[in-house]
mmCIF file of C-alpha atoms in Angstrom:
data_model
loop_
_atom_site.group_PDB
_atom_site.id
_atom_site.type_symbol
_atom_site.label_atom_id
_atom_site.label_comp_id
_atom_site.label_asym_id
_atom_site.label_seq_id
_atom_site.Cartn_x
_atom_site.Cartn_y
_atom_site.Cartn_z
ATOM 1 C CA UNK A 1298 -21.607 -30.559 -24.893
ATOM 2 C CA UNK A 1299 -20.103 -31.922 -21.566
ATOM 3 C CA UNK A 1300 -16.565 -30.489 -20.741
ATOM 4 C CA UNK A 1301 -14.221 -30.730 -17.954
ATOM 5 C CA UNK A 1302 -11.875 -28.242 -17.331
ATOM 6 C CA UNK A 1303 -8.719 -28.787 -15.641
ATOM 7 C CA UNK A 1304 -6.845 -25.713 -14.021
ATOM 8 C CA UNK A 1305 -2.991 -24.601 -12.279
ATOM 9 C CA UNK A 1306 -1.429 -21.922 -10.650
ATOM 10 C CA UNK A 1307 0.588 -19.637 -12.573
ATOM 11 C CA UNK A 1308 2.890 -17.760 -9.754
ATOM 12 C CA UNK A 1309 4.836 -14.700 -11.183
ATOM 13 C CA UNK A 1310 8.261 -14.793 -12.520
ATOM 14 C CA UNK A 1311 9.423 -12.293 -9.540
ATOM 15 C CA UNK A 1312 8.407 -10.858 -6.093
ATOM 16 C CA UNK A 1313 9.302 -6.824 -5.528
ATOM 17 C CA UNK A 1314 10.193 -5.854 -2.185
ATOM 18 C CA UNK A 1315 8.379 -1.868 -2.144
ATOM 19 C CA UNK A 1316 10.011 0.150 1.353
ATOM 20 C CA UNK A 1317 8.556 3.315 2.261
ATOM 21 C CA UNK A 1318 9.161 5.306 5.400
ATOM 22 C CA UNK A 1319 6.588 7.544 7.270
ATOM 23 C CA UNK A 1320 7.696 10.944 9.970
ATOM 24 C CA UNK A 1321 5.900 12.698 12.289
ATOM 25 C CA UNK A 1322 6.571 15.983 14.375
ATOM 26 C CA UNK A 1323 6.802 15.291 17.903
ATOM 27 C CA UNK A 1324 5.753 18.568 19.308
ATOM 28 C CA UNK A 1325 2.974 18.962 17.177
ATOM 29 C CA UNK A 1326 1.334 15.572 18.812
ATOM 30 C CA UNK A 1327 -1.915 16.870 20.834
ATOM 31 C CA UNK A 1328 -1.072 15.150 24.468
ATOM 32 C CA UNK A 1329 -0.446 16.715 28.112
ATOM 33 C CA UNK A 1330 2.987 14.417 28.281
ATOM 34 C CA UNK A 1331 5.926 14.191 26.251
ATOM 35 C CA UNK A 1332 5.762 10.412 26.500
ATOM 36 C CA UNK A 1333 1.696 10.452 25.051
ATOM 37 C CA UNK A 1334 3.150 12.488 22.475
ATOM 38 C CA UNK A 1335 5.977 10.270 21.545
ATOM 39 C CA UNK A 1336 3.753 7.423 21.123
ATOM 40 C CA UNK A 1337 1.334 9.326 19.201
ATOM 41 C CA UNK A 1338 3.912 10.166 16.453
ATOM 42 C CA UNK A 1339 4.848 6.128 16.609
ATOM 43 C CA UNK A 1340 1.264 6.184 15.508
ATOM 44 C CA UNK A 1341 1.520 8.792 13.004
ATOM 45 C CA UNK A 1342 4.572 7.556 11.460
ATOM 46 C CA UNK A 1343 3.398 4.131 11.158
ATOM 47 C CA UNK A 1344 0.414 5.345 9.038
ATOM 48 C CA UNK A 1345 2.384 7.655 7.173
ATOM 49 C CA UNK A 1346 4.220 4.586 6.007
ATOM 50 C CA UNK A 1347 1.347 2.811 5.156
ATOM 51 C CA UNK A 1348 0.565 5.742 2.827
ATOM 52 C CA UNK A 1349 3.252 5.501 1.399
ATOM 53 C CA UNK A 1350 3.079 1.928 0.286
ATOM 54 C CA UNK A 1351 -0.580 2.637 -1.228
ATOM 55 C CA UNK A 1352 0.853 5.268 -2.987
ATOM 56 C CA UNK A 1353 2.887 3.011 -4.526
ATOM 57 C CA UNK A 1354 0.880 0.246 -4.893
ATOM 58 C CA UNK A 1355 -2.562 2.192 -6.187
ATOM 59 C CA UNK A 1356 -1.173 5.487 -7.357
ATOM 60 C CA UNK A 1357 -2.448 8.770 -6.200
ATOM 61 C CA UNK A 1358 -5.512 10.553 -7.414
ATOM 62 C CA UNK A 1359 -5.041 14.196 -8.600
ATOM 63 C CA UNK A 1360 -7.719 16.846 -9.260
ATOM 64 C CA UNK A 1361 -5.985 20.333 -10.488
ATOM 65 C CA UNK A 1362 -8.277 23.372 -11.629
ATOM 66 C CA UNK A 1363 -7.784 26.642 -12.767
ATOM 67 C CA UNK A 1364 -9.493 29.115 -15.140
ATOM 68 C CA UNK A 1365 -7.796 31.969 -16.866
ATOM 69 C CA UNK A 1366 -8.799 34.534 -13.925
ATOM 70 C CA UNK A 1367 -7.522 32.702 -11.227
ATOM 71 C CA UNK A 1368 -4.304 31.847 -13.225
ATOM 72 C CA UNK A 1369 -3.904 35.658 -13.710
ATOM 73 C CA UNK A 1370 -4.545 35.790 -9.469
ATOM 74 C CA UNK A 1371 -2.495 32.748 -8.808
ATOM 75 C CA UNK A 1372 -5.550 31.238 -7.218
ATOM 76 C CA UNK A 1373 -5.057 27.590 -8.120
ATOM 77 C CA UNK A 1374 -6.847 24.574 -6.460
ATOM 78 C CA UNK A 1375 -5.192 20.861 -6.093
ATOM 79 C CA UNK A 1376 -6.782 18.155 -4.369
ATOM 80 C CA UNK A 1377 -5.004 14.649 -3.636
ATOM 81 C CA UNK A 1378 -6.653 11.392 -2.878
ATOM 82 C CA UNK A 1379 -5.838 7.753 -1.901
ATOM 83 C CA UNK A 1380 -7.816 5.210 -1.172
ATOM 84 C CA UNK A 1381 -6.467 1.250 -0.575
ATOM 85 C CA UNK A 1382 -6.040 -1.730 1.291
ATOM 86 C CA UNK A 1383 -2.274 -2.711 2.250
ATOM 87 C CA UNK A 1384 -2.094 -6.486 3.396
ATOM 88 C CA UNK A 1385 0.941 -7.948 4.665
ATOM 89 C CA UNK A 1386 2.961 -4.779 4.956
ATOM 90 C CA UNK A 1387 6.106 -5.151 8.219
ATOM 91 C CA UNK A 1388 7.602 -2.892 9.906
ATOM 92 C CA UNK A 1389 11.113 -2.848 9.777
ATOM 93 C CA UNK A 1390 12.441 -0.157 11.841
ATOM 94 C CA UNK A 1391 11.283 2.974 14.218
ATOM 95 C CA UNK A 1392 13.513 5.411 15.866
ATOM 96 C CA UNK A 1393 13.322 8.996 16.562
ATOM 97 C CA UNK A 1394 15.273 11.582 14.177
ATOM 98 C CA UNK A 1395 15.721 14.862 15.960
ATOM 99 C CA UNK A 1396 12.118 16.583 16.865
ATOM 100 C CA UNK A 1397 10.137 13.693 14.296
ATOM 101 C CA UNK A 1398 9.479 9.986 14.805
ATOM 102 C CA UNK A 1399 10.166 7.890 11.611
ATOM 103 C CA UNK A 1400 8.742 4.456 10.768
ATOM 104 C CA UNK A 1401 10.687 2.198 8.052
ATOM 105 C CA UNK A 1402 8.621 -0.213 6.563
ATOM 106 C CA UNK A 1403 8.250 -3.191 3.349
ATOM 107 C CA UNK A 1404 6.005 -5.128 1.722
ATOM 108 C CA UNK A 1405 7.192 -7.688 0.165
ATOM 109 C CA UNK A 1406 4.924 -9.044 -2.907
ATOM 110 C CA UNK A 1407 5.374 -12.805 -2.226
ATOM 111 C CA UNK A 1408 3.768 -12.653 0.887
ATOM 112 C CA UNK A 1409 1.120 -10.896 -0.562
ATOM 113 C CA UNK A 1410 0.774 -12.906 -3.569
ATOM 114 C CA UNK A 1411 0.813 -15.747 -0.787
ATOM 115 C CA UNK A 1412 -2.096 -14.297 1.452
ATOM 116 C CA UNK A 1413 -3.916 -14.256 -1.505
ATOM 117 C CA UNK A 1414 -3.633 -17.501 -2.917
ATOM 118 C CA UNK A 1415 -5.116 -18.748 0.039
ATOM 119 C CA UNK A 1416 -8.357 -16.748 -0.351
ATOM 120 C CA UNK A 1417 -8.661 -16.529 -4.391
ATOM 121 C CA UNK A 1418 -6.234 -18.537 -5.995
ATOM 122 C CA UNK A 1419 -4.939 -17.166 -9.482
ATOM 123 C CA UNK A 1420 -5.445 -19.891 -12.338
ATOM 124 C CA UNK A 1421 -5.854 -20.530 -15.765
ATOM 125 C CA UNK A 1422 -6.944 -23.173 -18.126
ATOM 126 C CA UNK A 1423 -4.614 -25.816 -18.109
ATOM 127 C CA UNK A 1424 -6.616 -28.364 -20.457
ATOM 128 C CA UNK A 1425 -10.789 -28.264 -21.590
ATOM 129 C CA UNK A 1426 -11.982 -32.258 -22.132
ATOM 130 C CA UNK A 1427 -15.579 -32.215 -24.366
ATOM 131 C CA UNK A 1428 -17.222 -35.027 -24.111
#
């Protein structure tokens, strides 16, 4: 059989807004001048936001092990791990705080769902025809 199907958008009810903020030490930026080390923790900061957001967004991977003997020792081992893509993230404020450099920033979900509607629209079946 012949069929024709017909599709349509289906945008979500609501859009969250998800706001993280990212620091970084000052002094403990490697740079001969306080100004290269200034801009380095703008850096830092930014991408400690951003880390923050895929936290969010894609959760955080955590490995934990322990036997008995190195419970007994206190010998424990924890590893962390992230991995992501953040799209249409903005910063919305940077300013120093003391000896750290802290970067505010949001990412607001309609602009994402926008960016991707433009590469890979989300559809469903709005009506199959068989002819």
């Amino acid at each position: 059989m012949d069929k024709e199907v017909q599709w349509e958008s289906v945008p979500p009810e609501q859009f969250p807004v998800l706001k993280a903020i990212g620091y970084a030490p000052v002094s403990a930026q490697q740079a001969e001048s306080d100004d290269q080390k200034m801009l380095m923790a703008m850096k830092a900061s930014k991408l400690e936001a951003y880390k923050e957001l895929a936290e969010q967004v894609y959760g955080q991977k955590i490995d934990y092990k322990v036997t008995m003997a190195q419970a007994a020792m206190g010998n424990e081992q924890l590893k962390a791990s992230l991995q992501g893509v953040i799209r249409g993230a903005r910063v919305v404020k940077t300013y120093p705080v003391g000896q750290f450099y802290a970067t505010e920033m949001e990412l607001d979900f309609k602009q994402v769902y926008d960016l991707y509607q433009n590469a890979q629209p989300v559809r469903r079946v709005k009506a199959v025809k068989y002819y």
